[in-house]
Amino acid sequence: MNRRGITVRAGVLAVVALLAASCGSPGKPVDPAPVGDAAWPQPAHVGGPDAAAGGGSDTSCNPLASLSPDKGTTIPSGSTMAKIKERGKLIAGVDQTTYLFGFRNPTSGNLEGFDIDLVNEIARSIFGAPEGHVQFRAITSSQRQDVLMQHQVDIVVRTYSITCARKKDVQFSSVYYVAGQRLLVTKESKATKLADLSGKKVCAAKKSTSLAKIATDPAKPVAVSVDNWSDCLVMLQQGQVEAVSTDDTILAGMAAQDPTLQVVGDQFTQENYGIGVPKDNEDMVKFVNAVLENIRNSGAWQNSYRHWVEPSLGSASPPQPQYQ
């Protein structure tokens, strides 16, 4: 037999040996790894209470009194609006995670919602049309003040409650929406107010007036703070908190996304939303207030509200402005 035949025979014998081994005793089985309930992962940057968040306890001013609007929406040479027009873009700090007010449409990829409609109307007043003239910058609740103070944006339109403490660092437009803090719970929950959640975890966004309310409530719920309201929604869905508490506008969007959840109880705060503007851009505040006057009077406010908010929270009218 030549060398090739020897090699083939050796290979056949090796295969036979392997088959014989596989037909032998199976040996002692190995116990599978123990199976237990794994904890749900938490969102990044989960924190605790902040009794001073949002500065809602500061009553040193009339927070709702804004600068009187310009007559019309003309753009003077050298004004903040003229510089924005020359740049070609209005830079707006907005939310992309709050359904109904500022969220990214998963089909189109576009930002949509009540707050986004306001941004587009301001851009329309500067450029004639919003298309191609808005640079949206998605920010968290805790970033609203900082991006204005650092002039990283021209405006912030992000369910931004007006407070005296905030007005020390930034300017606000007149009030464009009035909301109120309530609770979001599962439909199995019996809680309808913060007093029902003593010792229970309740979620809110960092640096929000809602977080301060939870942290200072006499019932002593356990405040849990996160970067975005969508993080609160996930924690409630995973059973890591008993409730989410913030403005009913934000909660309505969460309930619309998850039919196992519901908004409960009466409003226990009043949250007045304004458009944030850098402190030294007074001309921009007056311009924005003129735009808001047009939005209220033309029916644009009502049309946007009916489309986004009315199906969840019922009918409403635009709030009346107050000026200094």
JSON list of C-alpha atoms in Angstrom, two decimals, residues 47-267:
[
{"chain": "A", "resi": 47, "resn": "GLY", "atom": "CA", "xyz": [-30.33, 61.51, 41.14]},
{"chain": "A", "resi": 48, "resn": "GLY", "atom": "CA", "xyz": [-32.28, 62.51, 44.21]},
{"chain": "A", "resi": 49, "resn": "PRO", "atom": "CA", "xyz": [-34.33, 65.42, 45.54]},
{"chain": "A", "resi": 50, "resn": "ASP", "atom": "CA", "xyz": [-33.63, 69.11, 45.03]},
{"chain": "A", "resi": 51, "resn": "ALA", "atom": "CA", "xyz": [-35.82, 71.38, 47.14]},
{"chain": "A", "resi": 52, "resn": "ALA", "atom": "CA", "xyz": [-34.64, 74.50, 45.27]},
{"chain": "A", "resi": 53, "resn": "ALA", "atom": "CA", "xyz": [-35.04, 73.15, 41.72]},
{"chain": "A", "resi": 54, "resn": "GLY", "atom": "CA", "xyz": [-36.54, 75.67, 39.33]},
{"chain": "A", "resi": 55, "resn": "GLY", "atom": "CA", "xyz": [-36.61, 78.45, 41.91]},
{"chain": "A", "resi": 56, "resn": "GLY", "atom": "CA", "xyz": [-40.39, 78.27, 42.29]},
{"chain": "A", "resi": 57, "resn": "SER", "atom": "CA", "xyz": [-40.24, 79.44, 45.93]},
{"chain": "A", "resi": 58, "resn": "ASP", "atom": "CA", "xyz": [-38.78, 82.85, 44.98]},
{"chain": "A", "resi": 59, "resn": "THR", "atom": "CA", "xyz": [-41.55, 85.47, 45.13]},
{"chain": "A", "resi": 60, "resn": "SER", "atom": "CA", "xyz": [-39.35, 88.56, 44.75]},
{"chain": "A", "resi": 61, "resn": "CYS", "atom": "CA", "xyz": [-40.99, 89.66, 41.48]},
{"chain": "A", "resi": 62, "resn": "ASN", "atom": "CA", "xyz": [-44.06, 89.36, 39.30]},
{"chain": "A", "resi": 63, "resn": "PRO", "atom": "CA", "xyz": [-42.76, 86.49, 37.16]},
{"chain": "A", "resi": 64, "resn": "LEU", "atom": "CA", "xyz": [-45.48, 86.88, 34.52]},
{"chain": "A", "resi": 65, "resn": "ALA", "atom": "CA", "xyz": [-44.78, 90.53, 33.62]},
{"chain": "A", "resi": 66, "resn": "SER", "atom": "CA", "xyz": [-42.75, 90.59, 30.41]},
{"chain": "A", "resi": 67, "resn": "LEU", "atom": "CA", "xyz": [-41.50, 93.43, 28.22]},
{"chain": "A", "resi": 68, "resn": "SER", "atom": "CA", "xyz": [-44.13, 95.17, 26.10]},
{"chain": "A", "resi": 69, "resn": "PRO", "atom": "CA", "xyz": [-44.18, 93.87, 22.51]},
{"chain": "A", "resi": 70, "resn": "ASP", "atom": "CA", "xyz": [-43.02, 95.84, 19.53]},
{"chain": "A", "resi": 71, "resn": "LYS", "atom": "CA", "xyz": [-45.71, 97.27, 17.28]},
{"chain": "A", "resi": 72, "resn": "GLY", "atom": "CA", "xyz": [-45.61, 94.71, 14.53]},
{"chain": "A", "resi": 73, "resn": "THR", "atom": "CA", "xyz": [-42.75, 92.38, 13.74]},
{"chain": "A", "resi": 74, "resn": "THR", "atom": "CA", "xyz": [-40.45, 94.61, 11.73]},
{"chain": "A", "resi": 75, "resn": "ILE", "atom": "CA", "xyz": [-36.73, 93.91, 12.04]},
{"chain": "A", "resi": 76, "resn": "PRO", "atom": "CA", "xyz": [-34.58, 97.00, 12.76]},
{"chain": "A", "resi": 77, "resn": "SER", "atom": "CA", "xyz": [-31.06, 97.15, 11.39]},
{"chain": "A", "resi": 78, "resn": "GLY", "atom": "CA", "xyz": [-28.47, 95.98, 13.91]},
{"chain": "A", "resi": 79, "resn": "SER", "atom": "CA", "xyz": [-31.06, 94.21, 16.08]},
{"chain": "A", "resi": 80, "resn": "THR", "atom": "CA", "xyz": [-30.77, 90.68, 17.42]},
{"chain": "A", "resi": 81, "resn": "MET", "atom": "CA", "xyz": [-33.35, 89.61, 14.86]},
{"chain": "A", "resi": 82, "resn": "ALA", "atom": "CA", "xyz": [-31.34, 91.20, 12.03]},
{"chain": "A", "resi": 83, "resn": "LYS", "atom": "CA", "xyz": [-28.28, 89.22, 13.09]},
{"chain": "A", "resi": 84, "resn": "ILE", "atom": "CA", "xyz": [-30.33, 86.02, 13.15]},
{"chain": "A", "resi": 85, "resn": "LYS", "atom": "CA", "xyz": [-31.68, 86.79, 9.68]},
{"chain": "A", "resi": 86, "resn": "GLU", "atom": "CA", "xyz": [-28.16, 87.44, 8.37]},
{"chain": "A", "resi": 87, "resn": "ARG", "atom": "CA", "xyz": [-27.03, 84.12, 9.84]},
{"chain": "A", "resi": 88, "resn": "GLY", "atom": "CA", "xyz": [-29.90, 82.41, 8.03]},
{"chain": "A", "resi": 89, "resn": "LYS", "atom": "CA", "xyz": [-30.95, 80.25, 11.00]},
{"chain": "A", "resi": 90, "resn": "LEU", "atom": "CA", "xyz": [-32.97, 80.70, 14.18]},
{"chain": "A", "resi": 91, "resn": "ILE", "atom": "CA", "xyz": [-31.30, 78.48, 16.80]},
{"chain": "A", "resi": 92, "resn": "ALA", "atom": "CA", "xyz": [-33.92, 77.08, 19.17]},
{"chain": "A", "resi": 93, "resn": "GLY", "atom": "CA", "xyz": [-33.44, 74.92, 22.26]},
{"chain": "A", "resi": 94, "resn": "VAL", "atom": "CA", "xyz": [-36.27, 72.39, 22.30]},
{"chain": "A", "resi": 95, "resn": "ASP", "atom": "CA", "xyz": [-37.32, 69.00, 23.60]},
{"chain": "A", "resi": 96, "resn": "GLN", "atom": "CA", "xyz": [-37.34, 65.89, 21.45]},
{"chain": "A", "resi": 97, "resn": "THR", "atom": "CA", "xyz": [-38.71, 63.46, 24.03]},
{"chain": "A", "resi": 98, "resn": "THR", "atom": "CA", "xyz": [-42.03, 64.99, 25.19]},
{"chain": "A", "resi": 99, "resn": "TYR", "atom": "CA", "xyz": [-44.90, 63.70, 23.09]},
{"chain": "A", "resi": 100, "resn": "LEU", "atom": "CA", "xyz": [-47.40, 66.43, 22.05]},
{"chain": "A", "resi": 101, "resn": "PHE", "atom": "CA", "xyz": [-45.09, 69.35, 22.88]},
{"chain": "A", "resi": 102, "resn": "GLY", "atom": "CA", "xyz": [-41.66, 68.54, 21.47]},
{"chain": "A", "resi": 103, "resn": "PHE", "atom": "CA", "xyz": [-40.92, 65.10, 20.03]},
{"chain": "A", "resi": 104, "resn": "ARG", "atom": "CA", "xyz": [-39.29, 63.47, 17.03]},
{"chain": "A", "resi": 105, "resn": "ASN", "atom": "CA", "xyz": [-41.76, 61.85, 14.66]},
{"chain": "A", "resi": 106, "resn": "PRO", "atom": "CA", "xyz": [-40.44, 58.28, 14.20]},
{"chain": "A", "resi": 107, "resn": "THR", "atom": "CA", "xyz": [-41.76, 58.11, 10.64]},
{"chain": "A", "resi": 108, "resn": "SER", "atom": "CA", "xyz": [-40.51, 61.41, 9.23]},
{"chain": "A", "resi": 109, "resn": "GLY", "atom": "CA", "xyz": [-37.69, 62.11, 11.67]},
{"chain": "A", "resi": 110, "resn": "ASN", "atom": "CA", "xyz": [-39.00, 65.68, 12.05]},
{"chain": "A", "resi": 111, "resn": "LEU", "atom": "CA", "xyz": [-39.52, 67.46, 15.35]},
{"chain": "A", "resi": 112, "resn": "GLU", "atom": "CA", "xyz": [-43.19, 68.14, 16.03]},
{"chain": "A", "resi": 113, "resn": "GLY", "atom": "CA", "xyz": [-45.52, 69.38, 18.76]},
{"chain": "A", "resi": 114, "resn": "PHE", "atom": "CA", "xyz": [-47.09, 72.48, 20.28]},
{"chain": "A", "resi": 115, "resn": "ASP", "atom": "CA", "xyz": [-43.75, 74.06, 21.26]},
{"chain": "A", "resi": 116, "resn": "ILE", "atom": "CA", "xyz": [-42.28, 73.27, 17.85]},
{"chain": "A", "resi": 117, "resn": "ASP", "atom": "CA", "xyz": [-45.19, 75.08, 16.19]},
{"chain": "A", "resi": 118, "resn": "LEU", "atom": "CA", "xyz": [-44.29, 78.21, 18.20]},
{"chain": "A", "resi": 119, "resn": "VAL", "atom": "CA", "xyz": [-40.67, 78.04, 17.07]},
{"chain": "A", "resi": 120, "resn": "ASN", "atom": "CA", "xyz": [-41.78, 77.78, 13.46]},
{"chain": "A", "resi": 121, "resn": "GLU", "atom": "CA", "xyz": [-44.04, 80.83, 13.83]},
{"chain": "A", "resi": 122, "resn": "ILE", "atom": "CA", "xyz": [-41.15, 82.90, 15.23]},
{"chain": "A", "resi": 123, "resn": "ALA", "atom": "CA", "xyz": [-38.97, 81.77, 12.32]},
{"chain": "A", "resi": 124, "resn": "ARG", "atom": "CA", "xyz": [-41.76, 82.66, 9.90]},
{"chain": "A", "resi": 125, "resn": "SER", "atom": "CA", "xyz": [-41.85, 86.21, 11.30]},
{"chain": "A", "resi": 126, "resn": "ILE", "atom": "CA", "xyz": [-38.09, 86.60, 10.74]},
{"chain": "A", "resi": 127, "resn": "PHE", "atom": "CA", "xyz": [-37.59, 84.81, 7.42]},
{"chain": "A", "resi": 128, "resn": "GLY", "atom": "CA", "xyz": [-41.05, 84.71, 5.84]},
{"chain": "A", "resi": 129, "resn": "ALA", "atom": "CA", "xyz": [-41.17, 80.91, 6.13]},
{"chain": "A", "resi": 130, "resn": "PRO", "atom": "CA", "xyz": [-39.73, 78.45, 8.68]},
{"chain": "A", "resi": 131, "resn": "GLU", "atom": "CA", "xyz": [-38.57, 75.82, 6.19]},
{"chain": "A", "resi": 132, "resn": "GLY", "atom": "CA", "xyz": [-34.79, 75.67, 6.11]},
{"chain": "A", "resi": 133, "resn": "HIS", "atom": "CA", "xyz": [-34.42, 78.48, 8.62]},
{"chain": "A", "resi": 134, "resn": "VAL", "atom": "CA", "xyz": [-34.60, 76.72, 12.00]},
{"chain": "A", "resi": 135, "resn": "GLN", "atom": "CA", "xyz": [-31.73, 74.91, 13.70]},
{"chain": "A", "resi": 136, "resn": "PHE", "atom": "CA", "xyz": [-33.25, 72.83, 16.46]},
{"chain": "A", "resi": 137, "resn": "ARG", "atom": "CA", "xyz": [-31.00, 71.98, 19.37]},
{"chain": "A", "resi": 138, "resn": "ALA", "atom": "CA", "xyz": [-32.36, 69.17, 21.54]},
{"chain": "A", "resi": 139, "resn": "ILE", "atom": "CA", "xyz": [-31.68, 69.91, 25.22]},
{"chain": "A", "resi": 140, "resn": "THR", "atom": "CA", "xyz": [-32.65, 68.42, 28.58]},
{"chain": "A", "resi": 141, "resn": "SER", "atom": "CA", "xyz": [-34.70, 70.30, 31.16]},
{"chain": "A", "resi": 142, "resn": "SER", "atom": "CA", "xyz": [-31.58, 70.95, 33.22]},
{"chain": "A", "resi": 143, "resn": "GLN", "atom": "CA", "xyz": [-29.81, 72.59, 30.24]},
{"chain": "A", "resi": 144, "resn": "ARG", "atom": "CA", "xyz": [-32.42, 75.26, 29.50]},
{"chain": "A", "resi": 145, "resn": "GLN", "atom": "CA", "xyz": [-30.86, 77.96, 31.64]},
{"chain": "A", "resi": 146, "resn": "ASP", "atom": "CA", "xyz": [-27.26, 77.21, 30.70]},
{"chain": "A", "resi": 147, "resn": "VAL", "atom": "CA", "xyz": [-27.70, 77.31, 26.90]},
{"chain": "A", "resi": 148, "resn": "LEU", "atom": "CA", "xyz": [-29.36, 80.75, 27.19]},
{"chain": "A", "resi": 149, "resn": "MET", "atom": "CA", "xyz": [-26.74, 82.17, 29.55]},
{"chain": "A", "resi": 150, "resn": "GLN", "atom": "CA", "xyz": [-23.96, 80.93, 27.25]},
{"chain": "A", "resi": 151, "resn": "HIS", "atom": "CA", "xyz": [-25.70, 82.28, 24.11]},
{"chain": "A", "resi": 152, "resn": "GLN", "atom": "CA", "xyz": [-25.71, 78.84, 22.53]},
{"chain": "A", "resi": 153, "resn": "VAL", "atom": "CA", "xyz": [-29.30, 79.35, 21.37]},
{"chain": "A", "resi": 154, "resn": "ASP", "atom": "CA", "xyz": [-31.51, 82.32, 20.43]},
{"chain": "A", "resi": 155, "resn": "ILE", "atom": "CA", "xyz": [-34.59, 81.02, 22.25]},
{"chain": "A", "resi": 156, "resn": "VAL", "atom": "CA", "xyz": [-35.67, 78.09, 24.42]},
{"chain": "A", "resi": 157, "resn": "VAL", "atom": "CA", "xyz": [-39.18, 76.75, 23.84]},
{"chain": "A", "resi": 158, "resn": "ARG", "atom": "CA", "xyz": [-39.36, 73.68, 26.06]},
{"chain": "A", "resi": 159, "resn": "THR", "atom": "CA", "xyz": [-42.27, 73.64, 28.57]},
{"chain": "A", "resi": 160, "resn": "TYR", "atom": "CA", "xyz": [-40.22, 76.27, 30.46]},
{"chain": "A", "resi": 161, "resn": "SER", "atom": "CA", "xyz": [-41.98, 77.56, 33.60]},
{"chain": "A", "resi": 162, "resn": "ILE", "atom": "CA", "xyz": [-41.38, 81.24, 34.39]},
{"chain": "A", "resi": 163, "resn": "THR", "atom": "CA", "xyz": [-40.02, 81.91, 37.90]},
{"chain": "A", "resi": 164, "resn": "CYS", "atom": "CA", "xyz": [-38.40, 84.89, 39.61]},
{"chain": "A", "resi": 165, "resn": "ALA", "atom": "CA", "xyz": [-35.24, 82.88, 40.26]},
{"chain": "A", "resi": 166, "resn": "ARG", "atom": "CA", "xyz": [-34.88, 82.04, 36.58]},
{"chain": "A", "resi": 167, "resn": "LYS", "atom": "CA", "xyz": [-35.58, 85.64, 35.54]},
{"chain": "A", "resi": 168, "resn": "LYS", "atom": "CA", "xyz": [-32.44, 86.74, 37.38]},
{"chain": "A", "resi": 169, "resn": "ASP", "atom": "CA", "xyz": [-30.39, 84.96, 34.71]},
{"chain": "A", "resi": 170, "resn": "VAL", "atom": "CA", "xyz": [-32.58, 84.95, 31.57]},
{"chain": "A", "resi": 171, "resn": "GLN", "atom": "CA", "xyz": [-35.47, 86.84, 29.97]},
{"chain": "A", "resi": 172, "resn": "PHE", "atom": "CA", "xyz": [-38.93, 85.39, 29.37]},
{"chain": "A", "resi": 173, "resn": "SER", "atom": "CA", "xyz": [-41.66, 86.17, 26.90]},
{"chain": "A", "resi": 174, "resn": "SER", "atom": "CA", "xyz": [-45.24, 86.63, 28.03]},
{"chain": "A", "resi": 175, "resn": "VAL", "atom": "CA", "xyz": [-47.01, 83.46, 29.13]},
{"chain": "A", "resi": 176, "resn": "TYR", "atom": "CA", "xyz": [-48.07, 81.30, 26.19]},
{"chain": "A", "resi": 177, "resn": "TYR", "atom": "CA", "xyz": [-49.48, 78.29, 28.08]},
{"chain": "A", "resi": 178, "resn": "VAL", "atom": "CA", "xyz": [-50.70, 77.53, 31.62]},
{"chain": "A", "resi": 179, "resn": "ALA", "atom": "CA", "xyz": [-50.24, 73.98, 32.88]},
{"chain": "A", "resi": 180, "resn": "GLY", "atom": "CA", "xyz": [-50.51, 72.33, 36.30]},
{"chain": "A", "resi": 181, "resn": "GLN", "atom": "CA", "xyz": [-48.64, 69.57, 38.11]},
{"chain": "A", "resi": 182, "resn": "ARG", "atom": "CA", "xyz": [-50.46, 66.24, 38.50]},
{"chain": "A", "resi": 183, "resn": "LEU", "atom": "CA", "xyz": [-49.61, 62.55, 38.78]},
{"chain": "A", "resi": 184, "resn": "LEU", "atom": "CA", "xyz": [-49.05, 59.77, 36.25]},
{"chain": "A", "resi": 185, "resn": "VAL", "atom": "CA", "xyz": [-49.55, 56.26, 37.63]},
{"chain": "A", "resi": 186, "resn": "THR", "atom": "CA", "xyz": [-50.41, 52.77, 36.41]},
{"chain": "A", "resi": 187, "resn": "LYS", "atom": "CA", "xyz": [-54.11, 52.01, 36.10]},
{"chain": "A", "resi": 188, "resn": "GLU", "atom": "CA", "xyz": [-53.76, 49.55, 38.99]},
{"chain": "A", "resi": 189, "resn": "SER", "atom": "CA", "xyz": [-52.49, 52.26, 41.34]},
{"chain": "A", "resi": 190, "resn": "LYS", "atom": "CA", "xyz": [-54.76, 53.74, 44.02]},
{"chain": "A", "resi": 191, "resn": "ALA", "atom": "CA", "xyz": [-52.75, 56.98, 44.28]},
{"chain": "A", "resi": 192, "resn": "THR", "atom": "CA", "xyz": [-54.43, 60.22, 43.20]},
{"chain": "A", "resi": 193, "resn": "LYS", "atom": "CA", "xyz": [-52.27, 62.78, 45.05]},
{"chain": "A", "resi": 194, "resn": "LEU", "atom": "CA", "xyz": [-48.79, 63.15, 46.53]},
{"chain": "A", "resi": 195, "resn": "ALA", "atom": "CA", "xyz": [-50.21, 62.44, 50.01]},
{"chain": "A", "resi": 196, "resn": "ASP", "atom": "CA", "xyz": [-50.92, 58.88, 48.82]},
{"chain": "A", "resi": 197, "resn": "LEU", "atom": "CA", "xyz": [-47.24, 58.37, 47.95]},
{"chain": "A", "resi": 198, "resn": "SER", "atom": "CA", "xyz": [-45.58, 58.86, 51.33]},
{"chain": "A", "resi": 199, "resn": "GLY", "atom": "CA", "xyz": [-42.26, 57.00, 51.30]},
{"chain": "A", "resi": 200, "resn": "LYS", "atom": "CA", "xyz": [-42.77, 55.98, 47.65]},
{"chain": "A", "resi": 201, "resn": "LYS", "atom": "CA", "xyz": [-40.49, 56.91, 44.75]},
{"chain": "A", "resi": 202, "resn": "VAL", "atom": "CA", "xyz": [-41.82, 59.66, 42.48]},
{"chain": "A", "resi": 203, "resn": "CYS", "atom": "CA", "xyz": [-39.91, 60.72, 39.37]},
{"chain": "A", "resi": 204, "resn": "ALA", "atom": "CA", "xyz": [-39.30, 64.21, 37.93]},
{"chain": "A", "resi": 205, "resn": "ALA", "atom": "CA", "xyz": [-36.72, 65.91, 35.72]},
{"chain": "A", "resi": 206, "resn": "LYS", "atom": "CA", "xyz": [-33.66, 67.62, 37.18]},
{"chain": "A", "resi": 207, "resn": "LYS", "atom": "CA", "xyz": [-33.84, 71.38, 37.80]},
{"chain": "A", "resi": 208, "resn": "SER", "atom": "CA", "xyz": [-37.62, 71.34, 37.27]},
{"chain": "A", "resi": 209, "resn": "THR", "atom": "CA", "xyz": [-40.14, 73.07, 39.51]},
{"chain": "A", "resi": 210, "resn": "SER", "atom": "CA", "xyz": [-41.92, 69.71, 39.66]},
{"chain": "A", "resi": 211, "resn": "LEU", "atom": "CA", "xyz": [-38.90, 68.12, 41.37]},
{"chain": "A", "resi": 212, "resn": "ALA", "atom": "CA", "xyz": [-38.85, 70.86, 44.02]},
{"chain": "A", "resi": 213, "resn": "LYS", "atom": "CA", "xyz": [-42.55, 70.29, 44.76]},
{"chain": "A", "resi": 214, "resn": "ILE", "atom": "CA", "xyz": [-42.00, 66.57, 45.29]},
{"chain": "A", "resi": 215, "resn": "ALA", "atom": "CA", "xyz": [-38.93, 67.19, 47.46]},
{"chain": "A", "resi": 216, "resn": "THR", "atom": "CA", "xyz": [-40.76, 69.63, 49.75]},
{"chain": "A", "resi": 217, "resn": "ASP", "atom": "CA", "xyz": [-44.17, 67.98, 49.99]},
{"chain": "A", "resi": 218, "resn": "PRO", "atom": "CA", "xyz": [-45.27, 67.26, 53.60]},
{"chain": "A", "resi": 219, "resn": "ALA", "atom": "CA", "xyz": [-46.15, 63.67, 52.67]},
{"chain": "A", "resi": 220, "resn": "LYS", "atom": "CA", "xyz": [-42.43, 63.06, 52.07]},
{"chain": "A", "resi": 221, "resn": "PRO", "atom": "CA", "xyz": [-42.48, 61.07, 48.84]},
{"chain": "A", "resi": 222, "resn": "VAL", "atom": "CA", "xyz": [-39.01, 59.99, 47.71]},
{"chain": "A", "resi": 223, "resn": "ALA", "atom": "CA", "xyz": [-37.97, 62.25, 44.82]},
{"chain": "A", "resi": 224, "resn": "VAL", "atom": "CA", "xyz": [-36.06, 60.58, 41.97]},
{"chain": "A", "resi": 225, "resn": "SER", "atom": "CA", "xyz": [-34.52, 62.92, 39.40]},
{"chain": "A", "resi": 226, "resn": "VAL", "atom": "CA", "xyz": [-33.51, 62.14, 35.80]},
{"chain": "A", "resi": 227, "resn": "ASP", "atom": "CA", "xyz": [-32.33, 64.06, 32.74]},
{"chain": "A", "resi": 228, "resn": "ASN", "atom": "CA", "xyz": [-35.46, 63.67, 30.60]},
{"chain": "A", "resi": 229, "resn": "TRP", "atom": "CA", "xyz": [-39.14, 63.06, 31.19]},
{"chain": "A", "resi": 230, "resn": "SER", "atom": "CA", "xyz": [-38.94, 60.03, 28.91]},
{"chain": "A", "resi": 231, "resn": "ASP", "atom": "CA", "xyz": [-36.59, 58.49, 31.50]},
{"chain": "A", "resi": 232, "resn": "CYS", "atom": "CA", "xyz": [-39.36, 58.88, 34.10]},
{"chain": "A", "resi": 233, "resn": "LEU", "atom": "CA", "xyz": [-41.77, 57.09, 31.78]},
{"chain": "A", "resi": 234, "resn": "VAL", "atom": "CA", "xyz": [-39.39, 54.15, 31.40]},
{"chain": "A", "resi": 235, "resn": "MET", "atom": "CA", "xyz": [-38.82, 53.92, 35.16]},
{"chain": "A", "resi": 236, "resn": "LEU", "atom": "CA", "xyz": [-42.58, 53.89, 35.81]},
{"chain": "A", "resi": 237, "resn": "GLN", "atom": "CA", "xyz": [-43.11, 51.20, 33.17]},
{"chain": "A", "resi": 238, "resn": "GLN", "atom": "CA", "xyz": [-40.37, 49.08, 34.77]},
{"chain": "A", "resi": 239, "resn": "GLY", "atom": "CA", "xyz": [-41.73, 49.50, 38.29]},
{"chain": "A", "resi": 240, "resn": "GLN", "atom": "CA", "xyz": [-38.70, 51.44, 39.52]},
{"chain": "A", "resi": 241, "resn": "VAL", "atom": "CA", "xyz": [-40.91, 54.36, 40.66]},
{"chain": "A", "resi": 242, "resn": "GLU", "atom": "CA", "xyz": [-44.52, 54.50, 41.82]},
{"chain": "A", "resi": 243, "resn": "ALA", "atom": "CA", "xyz": [-45.44, 57.66, 39.91]},
{"chain": "A", "resi": 244, "resn": "VAL", "atom": "CA", "xyz": [-44.27, 60.49, 37.71]},
{"chain": "A", "resi": 245, "resn": "SER", "atom": "CA", "xyz": [-45.24, 64.01, 38.74]},
{"chain": "A", "resi": 246, "resn": "THR", "atom": "CA", "xyz": [-45.00, 67.05, 36.52]},
{"chain": "A", "resi": 247, "resn": "ASP", "atom": "CA", "xyz": [-47.12, 69.30, 34.32]},
{"chain": "A", "resi": 248, "resn": "ASP", "atom": "CA", "xyz": [-50.29, 67.69, 33.01]},
{"chain": "A", "resi": 249, "resn": "THR", "atom": "CA", "xyz": [-49.22, 68.60, 29.46]},
{"chain": "A", "resi": 250, "resn": "ILE", "atom": "CA", "xyz": [-46.16, 66.36, 29.71]},
{"chain": "A", "resi": 251, "resn": "LEU", "atom": "CA", "xyz": [-48.05, 63.58, 31.51]},
{"chain": "A", "resi": 252, "resn": "ALA", "atom": "CA", "xyz": [-50.78, 63.58, 28.86]},
{"chain": "A", "resi": 253, "resn": "GLY", "atom": "CA", "xyz": [-48.16, 62.78, 26.23]},
{"chain": "A", "resi": 254, "resn": "MET", "atom": "CA", "xyz": [-46.87, 59.86, 28.29]},
{"chain": "A", "resi": 255, "resn": "ALA", "atom": "CA", "xyz": [-50.37, 58.47, 28.85]},
{"chain": "A", "resi": 256, "resn": "ALA", "atom": "CA", "xyz": [-51.07, 58.74, 25.11]},
{"chain": "A", "resi": 257, "resn": "GLN", "atom": "CA", "xyz": [-48.01, 56.56, 24.46]},
{"chain": "A", "resi": 258, "resn": "ASP", "atom": "CA", "xyz": [-48.88, 53.86, 27.02]},
{"chain": "A", "resi": 259, "resn": "PRO", "atom": "CA", "xyz": [-52.53, 52.83, 27.56]},
{"chain": "A", "resi": 260, "resn": "THR", "atom": "CA", "xyz": [-51.64, 51.09, 30.84]},
{"chain": "A", "resi": 261, "resn": "LEU", "atom": "CA", "xyz": [-50.97, 54.50, 32.44]},
{"chain": "A", "resi": 262, "resn": "GLN", "atom": "CA", "xyz": [-53.29, 57.34, 33.45]},
{"chain": "A", "resi": 263, "resn": "VAL", "atom": "CA", "xyz": [-53.11, 60.95, 34.63]},
{"chain": "A", "resi": 264, "resn": "VAL", "atom": "CA", "xyz": [-54.89, 61.34, 37.98]},
{"chain": "A", "resi": 265, "resn": "GLY", "atom": "CA", "xyz": [-55.81, 63.94, 40.59]},
{"chain": "A", "resi": 266, "resn": "ASP", "atom": "CA", "xyz": [-56.32, 67.67, 40.49]},
{"chain": "A", "resi": 267, "resn": "GLN", "atom": "CA", "xyz": [-53.67, 70.22, 39.56]}
]
